Amino acid sequence: MIPIAVVVCVMGGWCTVYLADTLLRSSSSVKSRYESWLSSNGFTLSPFHIKWHTSIFNRLFARCAHLNPRFLYIWFSAGMVFGVLAMFGSVVLLSQTLLQTLSQMLAETPEGSHEQILQVVVPGVNLPVSQLAYFFIAILVSGVIHEFGHGVAALREQVRLNGFGMFMFVVYPGAFVDLFTTHLNLISPIQQLRIFCAGVWHNFMLCVVALSFLFLLPILLFPLYYTGAGALVTEVVEGSPSSGPRGLFLGDLVTQLEDCPVWGVQDWHNCVPHLSHNPQTGYCVHTAKLQHSWMAGRAFKRLDGTMECCGNNSLTDLCFSYSNNVESKLFACLAVRKTIEASRTCRTNTDCQTDFIPSLCLIPSLENQTRLIRVKHPPQTDMLFVGYPSHLQYSVSLTNFVPRLGFLHPDLPVMLETFCKYLVSLSGALAVVNAVPCFALDGQWMLTAFLEATLSSVILERNNRELIGFFFLLGGSALLAANVALGLWMVTAR
């Protein structure tokens, strides 16, 4: 959940702002100057809401709207087509998401929630508090680009732009453009559609740019960082199985998990489930070494049916099972690091018969679902992990980028990657949600202009067209509200 300190800081900050605003407005000596300053600078304050409106960017918007008339016509016409398709596609997507959510609720299992394209995000619940900065900056950038599209499209269609503004509601930032409504109502429905669709179109293009940057990042950073050599450790969770004197450290380069090579972060995330879903890997041990290291001990069954032959308090020894030509199942308690050091992996004794030295395949006898995993991170000694593979997977943070120079920080590519991913997710979500035919969203005006452009010659009465649009908006609003409500319940109550 959200840390109490964060909640206290947010509430305390807003209370301080509201209290200061109230005191300044109630003071007879500074009230007029304070209100004059707010008005001249375009600030508006209300509980948990600050808005700033300005016209200083109007000239910038005007320049952009007259750069290349032919290109802008094609650009916003393409945006209009995309916006109409997105409006209908968003309804299909929300319907699919709603059905998936309902099926998960009825099945009483959260499995498969990661397959949903749209998910409700709650900071501190399914959004790490450590990544809130990425989240809010990406929202702000997506909102500014969205409104920039509206503003440029409006000026191109000869609609006056009164100004541009930004706001903050509680902790969520946003942006808006102020258009002259009279001009907007005088232009044709097609022109209106270009303006209304420009926001979601620019959000989509921002997704494309961020996604392209994400794919080209290895090339762009090639002079400073190289990839394909392994997964570089950028963080180890303190107190986790991966920490400790023989564990992983910041700057270690992981190259292999057992017999699964690791060339990058994706390989790490593929290898861990592979090792988890497959039987425990064995190790080829010379017979002479086995006889020399064998420790007498009676094997006994654990509660889950697996066998144990070492003391419960042993930190260096592990029970291994093996078979020879005489007996099919034997157990030996061995010093795990000395036993498997420099040993190749195996599944059966046959895998070990590749040289003239007699060897057997020893398989660790562990509890169900736990694994012994040998993590190679040269030049350091291999880390030996015993436990649930998922604990290993999420106890470290990794990156594909290895610095070429010592003074380069390994977190820079991670920050760029993370920010681009948030831009893709949030800008895409903003495009989808705003395209929904719902009251108070862009989809409302997109639907109205679309119906006027397509049905004016079929349904002559304007009131009838508005009635059709009202029912569409009612259905879209209900669909969006149901997704948000059930999504919140799935995230917070499960």
Tab-separated table of C-alpha atoms in Angstrom:
chain	number	residue	atom	x	y	z
A	1	MET	CA	0.000	0.000	0.000
A	2	ILE	CA	0.952	3.673	-0.245
A	3	PRO	CA	3.396	4.602	2.558
A	4	ILE	CA	1.811	6.699	5.286
A	5	ALA	CA	4.624	9.237	4.964
A	6	VAL	CA	3.692	9.902	1.323
A	7	VAL	CA	0.009	10.358	2.196
A	8	VAL	CA	0.898	12.692	5.071
A	9	CYS	CA	3.196	14.776	2.841
A	10	VAL	CA	0.548	15.106	0.106
A	11	MET	CA	-2.252	15.997	2.517
A	12	GLY	CA	0.016	18.293	4.502
A	13	GLY	CA	1.170	20.072	1.353
A	14	TRP	CA	-2.366	20.694	0.120
A	15	CYS	CA	-3.531	21.817	3.567
A	16	THR	CA	-0.625	24.278	3.713
A	17	VAL	CA	-1.460	25.676	0.256
A	18	TYR	CA	-5.172	25.978	1.077
A	19	LEU	CA	-4.465	27.566	4.472
A	20	ALA	CA	-2.041	30.088	2.964
A	21	ASP	CA	-4.555	30.934	0.216
A	22	THR	CA	-7.325	31.436	2.788
A	23	LEU	CA	-5.166	33.645	5.004
A	24	LEU	CA	-4.021	35.823	2.093
A	25	ARG	CA	-7.587	36.266	0.819
A	26	SER	CA	-8.870	37.157	4.289
A	27	SER	CA	-6.155	39.748	4.910
A	28	SER	CA	-7.395	43.222	4.014
A	29	SER	CA	-3.858	44.513	3.425
A	30	VAL	CA	-2.697	41.925	0.874
A	31	LYS	CA	-5.957	40.540	-0.519
A	32	SER	CA	-6.181	42.844	-3.531
A	33	ARG	CA	-2.504	42.471	-4.456
A	34	TYR	CA	-2.653	38.684	-3.988
A	35	GLU	CA	-5.763	38.256	-6.131
A	36	SER	CA	-4.333	40.630	-8.727
A	37	TRP	CA	-1.117	38.562	-8.856
A	38	LEU	CA	-3.093	35.327	-9.275
A	39	SER	CA	-5.212	36.840	-12.036
A	40	SER	CA	-2.296	38.397	-13.942
A	41	ASN	CA	-0.318	35.161	-13.860
A	42	GLY	CA	-3.289	32.921	-14.720
A	43	PHE	CA	-3.413	30.926	-11.469
A	44	THR	CA	-6.604	29.500	-10.027
A	45	LEU	CA	-6.648	27.705	-6.677
A	46	SER	CA	-9.287	25.460	-5.140
A	47	PRO	CA	-9.075	22.543	-2.687
A	48	PHE	CA	-6.715	19.874	-4.109
A	49	HIS	CA	-6.637	21.655	-7.477
A	50	ILE	CA	-4.253	24.228	-8.980
A	51	LYS	CA	-4.692	25.531	-12.532
A	52	TRP	CA	-2.400	27.746	-14.593
A	53	HIS	CA	-3.560	29.433	-17.805
A	54	THR	CA	-1.358	31.462	-20.132
A	55	SER	CA	-1.223	32.842	-23.657
A	56	ILE	CA	2.577	33.074	-23.921
A	57	PHE	CA	2.691	29.907	-26.046
A	58	ASN	CA	0.096	31.104	-28.567
A	59	ARG	CA	2.787	32.317	-30.972
A	60	LEU	CA	4.536	28.931	-30.805
A	61	PHE	CA	1.260	27.155	-31.584
A	62	ALA	CA	0.645	29.547	-34.508
A	63	ARG	CA	4.098	28.925	-35.982
A	64	CYS	CA	3.617	25.172	-35.795
A	65	ALA	CA	0.186	25.479	-37.430
A	66	HIS	CA	1.667	27.246	-40.487
A	67	LEU	CA	4.896	25.278	-40.979
A	68	ASN	CA	3.812	23.162	-43.958
A	69	PRO	CA	0.113	23.454	-44.838
A	70	ARG	CA	0.095	20.445	-47.182
A	71	PHE	CA	1.857	18.182	-44.710
A	72	LEU	CA	-0.355	19.325	-41.819
A	73	TYR	CA	-3.477	18.640	-43.886
A	74	ILE	CA	-2.337	15.060	-44.550
A	75	TRP	CA	-1.132	14.685	-40.954
A	76	PHE	CA	-4.398	15.710	-39.307
A	77	SER	CA	-6.504	13.902	-41.926
A	78	ALA	CA	-4.622	10.725	-41.036
A	79	GLY	CA	-5.245	11.586	-37.400
A	80	MET	CA	-8.971	11.927	-38.118
A	81	VAL	CA	-9.083	8.436	-39.660
A	82	PHE	CA	-7.116	7.031	-36.746
A	83	GLY	CA	-9.355	8.777	-34.216
A	84	VAL	CA	-12.558	7.353	-35.731
A	85	LEU	CA	-11.050	3.849	-35.803
A	86	ALA	CA	-9.783	4.311	-32.238
A	87	MET	CA	-13.248	5.396	-31.099
A	88	PHE	CA	-14.815	2.120	-32.238
A	89	GLY	CA	-11.738	0.083	-31.310
A	90	SER	CA	-11.765	1.430	-27.764
A	91	VAL	CA	-15.310	0.116	-27.285
A	92	VAL	CA	-14.220	-3.347	-28.443
A	93	LEU	CA	-11.137	-3.221	-26.214
A	94	LEU	CA	-13.070	-2.097	-23.136
A	95	SER	CA	-15.705	-4.787	-23.755
A	96	GLN	CA	-13.003	-7.445	-23.976
A	97	THR	CA	-11.320	-6.133	-20.821
A	98	LEU	CA	-14.626	-6.119	-18.956
A	99	LEU	CA	-15.345	-9.731	-19.937
A	100	GLN	CA	-11.858	-10.789	-18.820
A	101	THR	CA	-12.308	-9.032	-15.482
A	102	LEU	CA	-15.698	-10.649	-14.917
A	103	SER	CA	-14.319	-14.096	-15.751
A	104	GLN	CA	-11.493	-13.605	-13.252
A	105	MET	CA	-13.959	-12.507	-10.575
A	106	LEU	CA	-16.176	-15.521	-11.147
A	107	ALA	CA	-13.196	-17.867	-11.187
A	108	GLU	CA	-11.940	-16.380	-7.911
A	109	THR	CA	-8.384	-16.327	-9.184
A	110	PRO	CA	-6.145	-13.428	-10.197
A	111	GLU	CA	-4.281	-15.525	-12.756
A	112	GLY	CA	-4.286	-14.082	-16.239
A	113	SER	CA	-4.681	-10.468	-15.127
A	114	HIS	CA	-1.307	-9.705	-16.717
A	115	GLU	CA	-2.793	-10.614	-20.103
A	116	GLN	CA	-5.170	-7.642	-20.025
A	117	ILE	CA	-4.160	-4.753	-22.276
A	118	LEU	CA	-5.813	-2.180	-20.004
A	119	GLN	CA	-5.397	-2.206	-16.226
A	120	VAL	CA	-6.275	0.267	-13.506
A	121	VAL	CA	-3.111	1.667	-11.919
A	122	VAL	CA	-3.102	2.459	-8.187
A	123	PRO	CA	0.149	3.954	-6.822
A	124	GLY	CA	1.539	1.842	-4.022
A	125	VAL	CA	-0.588	-1.182	-4.982
A	126	ASN	CA	0.318	-2.237	-8.525
A	127	LEU	CA	2.631	0.716	-9.165
A	128	PRO	CA	5.888	0.805	-7.130
A	129	VAL	CA	6.287	3.958	-5.084
A	130	SER	CA	9.902	4.120	-6.303
A	131	GLN	CA	8.610	4.677	-9.864
A	132	LEU	CA	6.058	7.388	-9.115
A	133	ALA	CA	8.311	10.050	-10.670
A	134	TYR	CA	8.348	8.185	-14.013
A	135	PHE	CA	4.572	7.758	-13.790
A	136	PHE	CA	3.701	11.408	-13.165
A	137	ILE	CA	6.250	12.852	-15.608
A	138	ALA	CA	4.999	10.483	-18.332
A	139	ILE	CA	1.400	11.548	-17.604
A	140	LEU	CA	2.386	15.211	-17.866
A	141	VAL	CA	4.327	14.735	-21.121
A	142	SER	CA	1.473	12.680	-22.619
A	143	GLY	CA	-1.043	15.344	-21.618
A	144	VAL	CA	1.025	18.209	-23.052
A	145	ILE	CA	1.524	16.401	-26.383
A	146	HIS	CA	-2.193	15.560	-26.459
A	147	GLU	CA	-3.234	19.193	-25.994
A	148	PHE	CA	-0.522	20.405	-28.369
A	149	GLY	CA	-2.224	18.341	-31.084
A	150	HIS	CA	-5.599	19.935	-30.340
A	151	GLY	CA	-4.120	23.443	-30.353
A	152	VAL	CA	-2.212	23.155	-33.644
A	153	ALA	CA	-5.157	21.433	-35.372
A	154	ALA	CA	-7.528	24.166	-34.183
A	155	LEU	CA	-5.348	26.994	-35.457
A	156	ARG	CA	-4.951	25.210	-38.777
A	157	GLU	CA	-8.757	25.102	-39.093
A	158	GLN	CA	-8.957	28.847	-38.316
A	159	VAL	CA	-10.225	28.356	-34.748
A	160	ARG	CA	-8.811	30.907	-32.333
A	161	LEU	CA	-6.661	29.632	-29.482
A	162	ASN	CA	-7.269	31.597	-26.290
A	163	GLY	CA	-4.464	29.953	-24.377
A	164	PHE	CA	-2.752	26.873	-23.013
A	165	GLY	CA	-2.681	25.699	-19.435
A	166	MET	CA	-1.595	23.064	-16.962
A	167	PHE	CA	-3.140	21.828	-13.748
A	168	MET	CA	-2.590	19.502	-10.838
A	169	PHE	CA	-5.425	17.593	-9.198
A	170	VAL	CA	-4.266	16.069	-5.886
A	171	VAL	CA	-1.041	14.540	-7.303
A	172	TYR	CA	-2.063	14.007	-10.930
A	173	PRO	CA	-0.739	16.578	-13.443
A	174	GLY	CA	-2.474	17.478	-16.697
A	175	ALA	CA	-2.753	20.053	-19.485
A	176	PHE	CA	-5.488	21.755	-21.526
A	177	VAL	CA	-6.046	24.216	-24.374
A	178	ASP	CA	-8.682	26.944	-24.356
A	179	LEU	CA	-10.379	27.241	-27.778
A	180	PHE	CA	-12.806	29.917	-28.913
A	181	THR	CA	-16.102	28.004	-28.898
A	182	THR	CA	-17.881	30.264	-31.390
A	183	HIS	CA	-15.285	29.581	-34.077
A	184	LEU	CA	-15.382	25.859	-33.273
A	185	ASN	CA	-19.138	25.713	-33.814
A	186	LEU	CA	-18.948	27.522	-37.161
A	187	ILE	CA	-16.622	25.105	-38.973
A	188	SER	CA	-17.759	21.907	-40.716
A	189	PRO	CA	-18.065	18.538	-38.883
A	190	ILE	CA	-15.036	17.177	-40.780
A	191	GLN	CA	-12.926	20.110	-39.604
A	192	GLN	CA	-14.199	19.588	-36.070
A	193	LEU	CA	-13.321	15.906	-36.323
A	194	ARG	CA	-9.732	16.770	-37.284
A	195	ILE	CA	-9.436	18.927	-34.178
A	196	PHE	CA	-11.091	16.478	-31.791
A	197	CYS	CA	-9.071	13.494	-33.090
A	198	ALA	CA	-5.744	15.333	-32.989
A	199	GLY	CA	-5.211	14.623	-29.292
A	200	VAL	CA	-5.449	10.823	-29.470
A	201	TRP	CA	-3.507	10.890	-32.761
A	202	HIS	CA	-0.590	12.697	-31.112
A	203	ASN	CA	-0.714	10.299	-28.167
A	204	PHE	CA	-0.474	7.396	-30.575
A	205	MET	CA	2.452	8.986	-32.399
A	206	LEU	CA	4.166	9.642	-29.060
A	207	CYS	CA	3.837	5.902	-28.398
A	208	VAL	CA	5.447	5.157	-31.761
A	209	VAL	CA	8.326	7.580	-31.099
A	210	ALA	CA	8.932	6.233	-27.572
A	211	LEU	CA	8.759	2.639	-28.808
A	212	SER	CA	11.196	3.397	-31.635
A	213	PHE	CA	13.568	5.080	-29.193
A	214	LEU	CA	13.315	2.035	-26.939
A	215	PHE	CA	14.287	-0.346	-29.741
A	216	LEU	CA	17.064	1.947	-30.984
A	217	LEU	CA	18.481	2.563	-27.504
A	218	PRO	CA	21.279	-0.058	-27.835
A	219	ILE	CA	22.424	1.642	-31.060
A	220	LEU	CA	22.100	5.175	-29.672
A	221	LEU	CA	24.072	4.271	-26.541
A	222	PHE	CA	26.582	2.045	-28.347
A	223	PRO	CA	29.523	4.498	-27.941
A	224	LEU	CA	28.989	4.473	-24.159
A	225	TYR	CA	27.408	1.084	-23.365
A	226	TYR	CA	27.509	-2.360	-24.945
A	227	THR	CA	24.930	-5.161	-24.799
A	228	GLY	CA	24.769	-8.909	-25.405
A	229	ALA	CA	27.431	-9.843	-22.838
A	230	GLY	CA	25.059	-10.732	-20.004
A	231	ALA	CA	22.700	-9.118	-17.502
A	232	LEU	CA	24.290	-6.401	-15.356
A	233	VAL	CA	23.146	-6.215	-11.726
A	234	THR	CA	21.976	-2.707	-10.805
A	235	GLU	CA	20.311	-3.466	-7.470
A	236	VAL	CA	20.109	-6.346	-4.986
A	237	VAL	CA	17.257	-6.401	-2.474
A	238	GLU	CA	18.759	-6.250	0.994
A	239	GLY	CA	18.158	-9.408	3.008
A	240	SER	CA	17.102	-11.368	-0.069
A	241	PRO	CA	18.572	-14.769	-1.050
A	242	SER	CA	20.726	-13.002	-3.637
A	243	SER	CA	22.492	-10.821	-1.056
A	244	GLY	CA	25.335	-11.802	1.248
A	245	PRO	CA	29.092	-12.416	0.996
A	246	ARG	CA	28.688	-15.124	-1.663
A	247	GLY	CA	25.743	-13.430	-3.394
A	248	LEU	CA	25.389	-10.867	-6.165
A	249	PHE	CA	26.658	-7.302	-5.983
A	250	LEU	CA	26.091	-4.076	-7.876
A	251	GLY	CA	28.025	-4.249	-11.142
A	252	ASP	CA	28.169	-8.055	-11.384
A	253	LEU	CA	27.572	-9.443	-14.870
A	254	VAL	CA	25.413	-12.586	-14.830
A	255	THR	CA	26.236	-14.832	-17.781
A	256	GLN	CA	24.597	-18.171	-16.960
A	257	LEU	CA	21.966	-19.849	-14.770
A	258	GLU	CA	22.918	-23.531	-14.604
A	259	ASP	CA	23.138	-24.636	-18.255
A	260	CYS	CA	20.936	-21.733	-19.458
A	261	PRO	CA	23.013	-18.916	-21.029
A	262	VAL	CA	22.131	-15.343	-20.107
A	263	TRP	CA	22.894	-12.748	-22.801
A	264	GLY	CA	20.499	-10.140	-21.434
A	265	VAL	CA	17.660	-9.391	-19.056
A	266	GLN	CA	15.079	-11.245	-21.146
A	267	ASP	CA	17.220	-14.385	-21.030
A	268	TRP	CA	17.312	-14.100	-17.231
A	269	HIS	CA	13.514	-13.913	-17.083
A	270	ASN	CA	13.249	-16.849	-19.490
A	271	CYS	CA	15.813	-19.044	-17.726
A	272	VAL	CA	14.320	-18.781	-14.248
A	273	PRO	CA	10.855	-20.145	-15.221
A	274	HIS	CA	12.579	-22.773	-17.385
A	275	LEU	CA	14.540	-24.025	-14.371
A	276	SER	CA	11.441	-23.821	-12.195
A	277	HIS	CA	9.192	-25.862	-14.503
A	278	ASN	CA	11.772	-28.528	-15.345
A	279	PRO	CA	13.198	-31.187	-12.990
A	280	GLN	CA	16.162	-30.251	-10.845
A	281	THR	CA	19.459	-30.239	-12.733
A	282	GLY	CA	22.069	-32.802	-11.713
A	283	TYR	CA	25.866	-32.517	-11.577
A	284	CYS	CA	28.553	-34.874	-12.778
A	285	VAL	CA	30.787	-35.904	-9.841
A	286	HIS	CA	33.753	-38.238	-10.014
A	287	THR	CA	33.139	-41.507	-8.169
A	288	ALA	CA	36.368	-41.174	-6.206
A	289	LYS	CA	35.365	-37.733	-5.027
A	290	LEU	CA	31.959	-39.052	-4.045
A	291	GLN	CA	33.416	-41.878	-1.929
A	292	HIS	CA	35.874	-39.533	-0.281
A	293	SER	CA	33.235	-36.926	0.544
A	294	TRP	CA	30.388	-39.222	1.528
A	295	MET	CA	29.038	-38.639	5.019
A	296	ALA	CA	27.169	-41.387	6.759
A	297	GLY	CA	23.603	-40.540	7.575
A	298	ARG	CA	20.226	-42.124	7.471
A	299	ALA	CA	17.902	-40.738	4.807
A	300	PHE	CA	14.375	-39.902	5.897
A	301	LYS	CA	11.257	-38.544	4.246
A	302	ARG	CA	10.141	-34.971	4.592
A	303	LEU	CA	6.479	-34.074	5.031
A	304	ASP	CA	6.123	-33.467	1.302
A	305	GLY	CA	7.500	-36.936	0.475
A	306	THR	CA	10.982	-35.848	-0.651
A	307	MET	CA	14.102	-37.316	0.944
A	308	GLU	CA	16.564	-35.649	3.326
A	309	CYS	CA	19.879	-37.015	4.529
A	310	CYS	CA	21.568	-33.945	6.092
A	311	GLY	CA	20.913	-32.146	9.340
A	312	ASN	CA	18.192	-29.527	9.221
A	313	ASN	CA	20.615	-26.851	10.456
A	314	SER	CA	23.271	-27.459	7.811
A	315	LEU	CA	24.189	-24.319	5.828
A	316	THR	CA	26.959	-25.805	3.683
A	317	ASP	CA	25.843	-29.406	3.100
A	318	LEU	CA	23.089	-30.682	0.856
A	319	CYS	CA	21.493	-34.057	0.311
A	320	PHE	CA	22.115	-35.554	-3.141
A	321	SER	CA	20.491	-38.584	-4.725
A	322	TYR	CA	22.227	-40.831	-7.255
A	323	SER	CA	22.196	-44.346	-8.626
A	324	ASN	CA	24.933	-46.820	-9.504
A	325	ASN	CA	25.090	-50.234	-11.101
A	326	VAL	CA	24.192	-51.962	-7.810
A	327	GLU	CA	21.482	-49.856	-6.229
A	328	SER	CA	18.925	-47.682	-7.996
A	329	LYS	CA	18.592	-44.942	-5.376
A	330	LEU	CA	21.269	-43.785	-2.951
A	331	PHE	CA	21.644	-40.626	-0.898
A	332	ALA	CA	24.708	-38.745	0.252
A	333	CYS	CA	25.148	-35.601	2.336
A	334	LEU	CA	27.891	-33.557	0.694
A	335	ALA	CA	29.458	-30.115	0.903
A	336	VAL	CA	27.507	-28.539	-1.902
A	337	ARG	CA	30.041	-25.975	-3.140
A	338	LYS	CA	32.960	-28.430	-3.262
A	339	THR	CA	30.772	-31.074	-4.875
A	340	ILE	CA	29.413	-29.103	-7.811
A	341	GLU	CA	32.329	-26.708	-8.305
A	342	ALA	CA	33.454	-26.873	-11.943
A	343	SER	CA	31.002	-29.756	-12.538
A	344	ARG	CA	28.972	-29.908	-15.700
A	345	THR	CA	25.221	-30.399	-15.563
A	346	CYS	CA	23.463	-33.679	-16.284
A	347	ARG	CA	20.143	-35.478	-16.136
A	348	THR	CA	21.304	-39.123	-16.004
A	349	ASN	CA	24.563	-41.016	-15.529
A	350	THR	CA	24.825	-41.358	-19.293
A	351	ASP	CA	25.396	-37.598	-19.591
A	352	CYS	CA	28.530	-37.977	-17.473
A	353	GLN	CA	30.185	-40.780	-19.483
A	354	THR	CA	32.203	-38.518	-21.739
A	355	ASP	CA	35.680	-39.123	-20.335
A	356	PHE	CA	37.751	-41.959	-18.903
A	357	ILE	CA	37.160	-40.963	-15.262
A	358	PRO	CA	34.130	-42.758	-13.744
A	359	SER	CA	31.447	-40.204	-12.855
A	360	LEU	CA	27.900	-40.274	-11.584
A	361	CYS	CA	25.059	-37.806	-11.951
A	362	LEU	CA	24.146	-36.420	-8.527
A	363	ILE	CA	20.795	-34.661	-8.235
A	364	PRO	CA	20.037	-32.441	-5.216
A	365	SER	CA	17.207	-33.862	-3.099
A	366	LEU	CA	15.183	-30.756	-2.299
A	367	GLU	CA	11.664	-29.917	-1.183
A	368	ASN	CA	8.999	-29.632	-3.862
A	369	GLN	CA	9.206	-26.499	-6.045
A	370	THR	CA	12.597	-25.489	-4.615
A	371	ARG	CA	15.720	-25.598	-6.749
A	372	LEU	CA	19.485	-25.418	-6.472
A	373	ILE	CA	20.590	-22.874	-9.081
A	374	ARG	CA	24.200	-22.081	-9.889
A	375	VAL	CA	24.522	-18.447	-10.959
A	376	LYS	CA	27.678	-17.634	-12.906
A	377	HIS	CA	28.947	-14.054	-12.654
A	378	PRO	CA	32.657	-14.143	-13.543
A	379	PRO	CA	35.226	-13.406	-12.350
A	380	GLN	CA	33.550	-13.918	-8.957
A	381	THR	CA	32.835	-17.362	-7.525
A	382	ASP	CA	29.515	-18.858	-8.606
A	383	MET	CA	26.552	-17.957	-6.420
A	384	LEU	CA	24.606	-21.001	-5.220
A	385	PHE	CA	20.924	-20.342	-4.697
A	386	VAL	CA	18.618	-22.785	-2.892
A	387	GLY	CA	14.932	-21.874	-2.739
A	388	TYR	CA	12.012	-20.883	-4.911
A	389	PRO	CA	13.232	-19.639	-8.318
A	390	SER	CA	10.789	-16.715	-8.293
A	391	HIS	CA	12.555	-15.374	-5.180
A	392	LEU	CA	15.784	-15.288	-7.160
A	393	GLN	CA	14.111	-13.701	-10.177
A	394	TYR	CA	12.704	-10.706	-8.326
A	395	SER	CA	15.449	-10.172	-5.732
A	396	VAL	CA	17.701	-8.350	-8.220
A	397	SER	CA	17.325	-5.569	-10.771
A	398	LEU	CA	19.171	-6.030	-14.039
A	399	THR	CA	19.998	-4.157	-17.229
A	400	ASN	CA	21.255	-5.137	-20.668
A	401	PHE	CA	23.645	-2.185	-20.846
A	402	VAL	CA	27.220	-2.538	-19.614
A	403	PRO	CA	29.238	0.713	-19.316
A	404	ARG	CA	32.345	0.953	-21.495
A	405	LEU	CA	33.919	3.505	-19.144
A	406	GLY	CA	34.182	3.331	-15.383
A	407	PHE	CA	32.626	6.728	-14.676
A	408	LEU	CA	29.400	5.904	-16.568
A	409	HIS	CA	26.503	5.062	-14.273
A	410	PRO	CA	24.662	1.804	-15.058
A	411	ASP	CA	21.329	3.376	-14.070
A	412	LEU	CA	21.222	5.848	-16.980
A	413	PRO	CA	20.026	3.310	-19.601
A	414	VAL	CA	17.628	1.858	-17.018
A	415	MET	CA	16.097	5.276	-16.432
A	416	LEU	CA	15.717	5.902	-20.167
A	417	GLU	CA	14.203	2.446	-20.702
A	418	THR	CA	11.779	2.822	-17.813
A	419	PHE	CA	10.656	6.285	-18.856
A	420	CYS	CA	10.072	5.163	-22.458
A	421	LYS	CA	8.025	2.199	-21.241
A	422	TYR	CA	5.877	4.481	-19.104
A	423	LEU	CA	5.437	6.856	-22.041
A	424	VAL	CA	4.276	3.996	-24.260
A	425	SER	CA	1.883	2.654	-21.622
A	426	LEU	CA	0.389	5.924	-20.405
A	427	SER	CA	0.251	7.752	-23.731
A	428	GLY	CA	-1.360	4.677	-25.280
A	429	ALA	CA	-3.835	4.445	-22.411
A	430	LEU	CA	-4.641	8.148	-22.762
A	431	ALA	CA	-5.322	7.638	-26.471
A	432	VAL	CA	-7.615	4.665	-25.832
A	433	VAL	CA	-9.531	6.198	-22.917
A	434	ASN	CA	-9.978	9.599	-24.578
A	435	ALA	CA	-11.306	7.931	-27.730
A	436	VAL	CA	-14.115	6.195	-25.802
A	437	PRO	CA	-17.517	7.741	-26.654
A	438	CYS	CA	-18.043	8.927	-23.089
A	439	PHE	CA	-19.324	12.133	-21.546
A	440	ALA	CA	-16.630	14.790	-20.862
A	441	LEU	CA	-13.955	12.993	-22.904
A	442	ASP	CA	-12.716	13.681	-26.427
A	443	GLY	CA	-14.792	10.717	-27.540
A	444	GLN	CA	-17.981	12.700	-26.852
A	445	TRP	CA	-17.065	15.421	-29.353
A	446	MET	CA	-15.551	12.937	-31.806
A	447	LEU	CA	-18.805	10.956	-31.833
A	448	THR	CA	-20.943	14.086	-32.210
A	449	ALA	CA	-18.885	15.381	-35.139
A	450	PHE	CA	-18.794	11.908	-36.719
A	451	LEU	CA	-22.582	11.545	-36.554
A	452	GLU	CA	-23.042	15.025	-37.998
A	453	ALA	CA	-20.673	14.218	-40.867
A	454	THR	CA	-22.202	10.833	-41.713
A	455	LEU	CA	-25.888	10.972	-40.735
A	456	SER	CA	-26.892	14.546	-41.592
A	457	SER	CA	-28.102	13.465	-45.061
A	458	VAL	CA	-29.819	10.315	-43.735
A	459	ILE	CA	-31.422	11.589	-40.521
A	460	LEU	CA	-32.530	15.124	-41.256
A	461	GLU	CA	-33.729	16.055	-37.764
A	462	ARG	CA	-30.805	17.268	-35.644
A	463	ASN	CA	-32.602	16.258	-32.447
A	464	ASN	CA	-32.798	12.653	-33.634
A	465	ARG	CA	-29.092	12.612	-34.381
A	466	GLU	CA	-28.376	14.036	-30.944
A	467	LEU	CA	-30.639	11.385	-29.377
A	468	ILE	CA	-28.690	8.609	-31.131
A	469	GLY	CA	-25.444	10.173	-29.963
A	470	PHE	CA	-26.778	10.432	-26.400
A	471	PHE	CA	-27.502	6.698	-26.203
A	472	PHE	CA	-24.071	5.874	-27.626
A	473	LEU	CA	-22.468	8.163	-25.059
A	474	LEU	CA	-24.546	6.620	-22.280
A	475	GLY	CA	-23.392	3.148	-23.247
A	476	GLY	CA	-19.749	4.204	-23.594
A	477	SER	CA	-19.822	5.987	-20.227
A	478	ALA	CA	-21.323	2.932	-18.521
A	479	LEU	CA	-18.722	0.662	-20.154
A	480	LEU	CA	-15.828	2.853	-19.024
A	481	ALA	CA	-17.256	3.273	-15.507
A	482	ALA	CA	-17.719	-0.510	-15.163
A	483	ASN	CA	-14.114	-1.132	-16.252
A	484	VAL	CA	-12.750	1.430	-13.799
A	485	ALA	CA	-14.904	0.235	-10.881
A	486	LEU	CA	-14.200	-3.472	-11.378
A	487	GLY	CA	-10.561	-2.785	-12.167
A	488	LEU	CA	-10.160	-0.879	-8.908
A	489	TRP	CA	-11.859	-3.703	-7.017
A	490	MET	CA	-9.570	-6.299	-8.624
A	491	VAL	CA	-6.457	-4.293	-7.774
A	492	THR	CA	-7.316	-3.254	-4.219
A	493	ALA	CA	-9.615	-5.996	-2.897
A	494	ARG	CA	-7.758	-9.025	-4.274
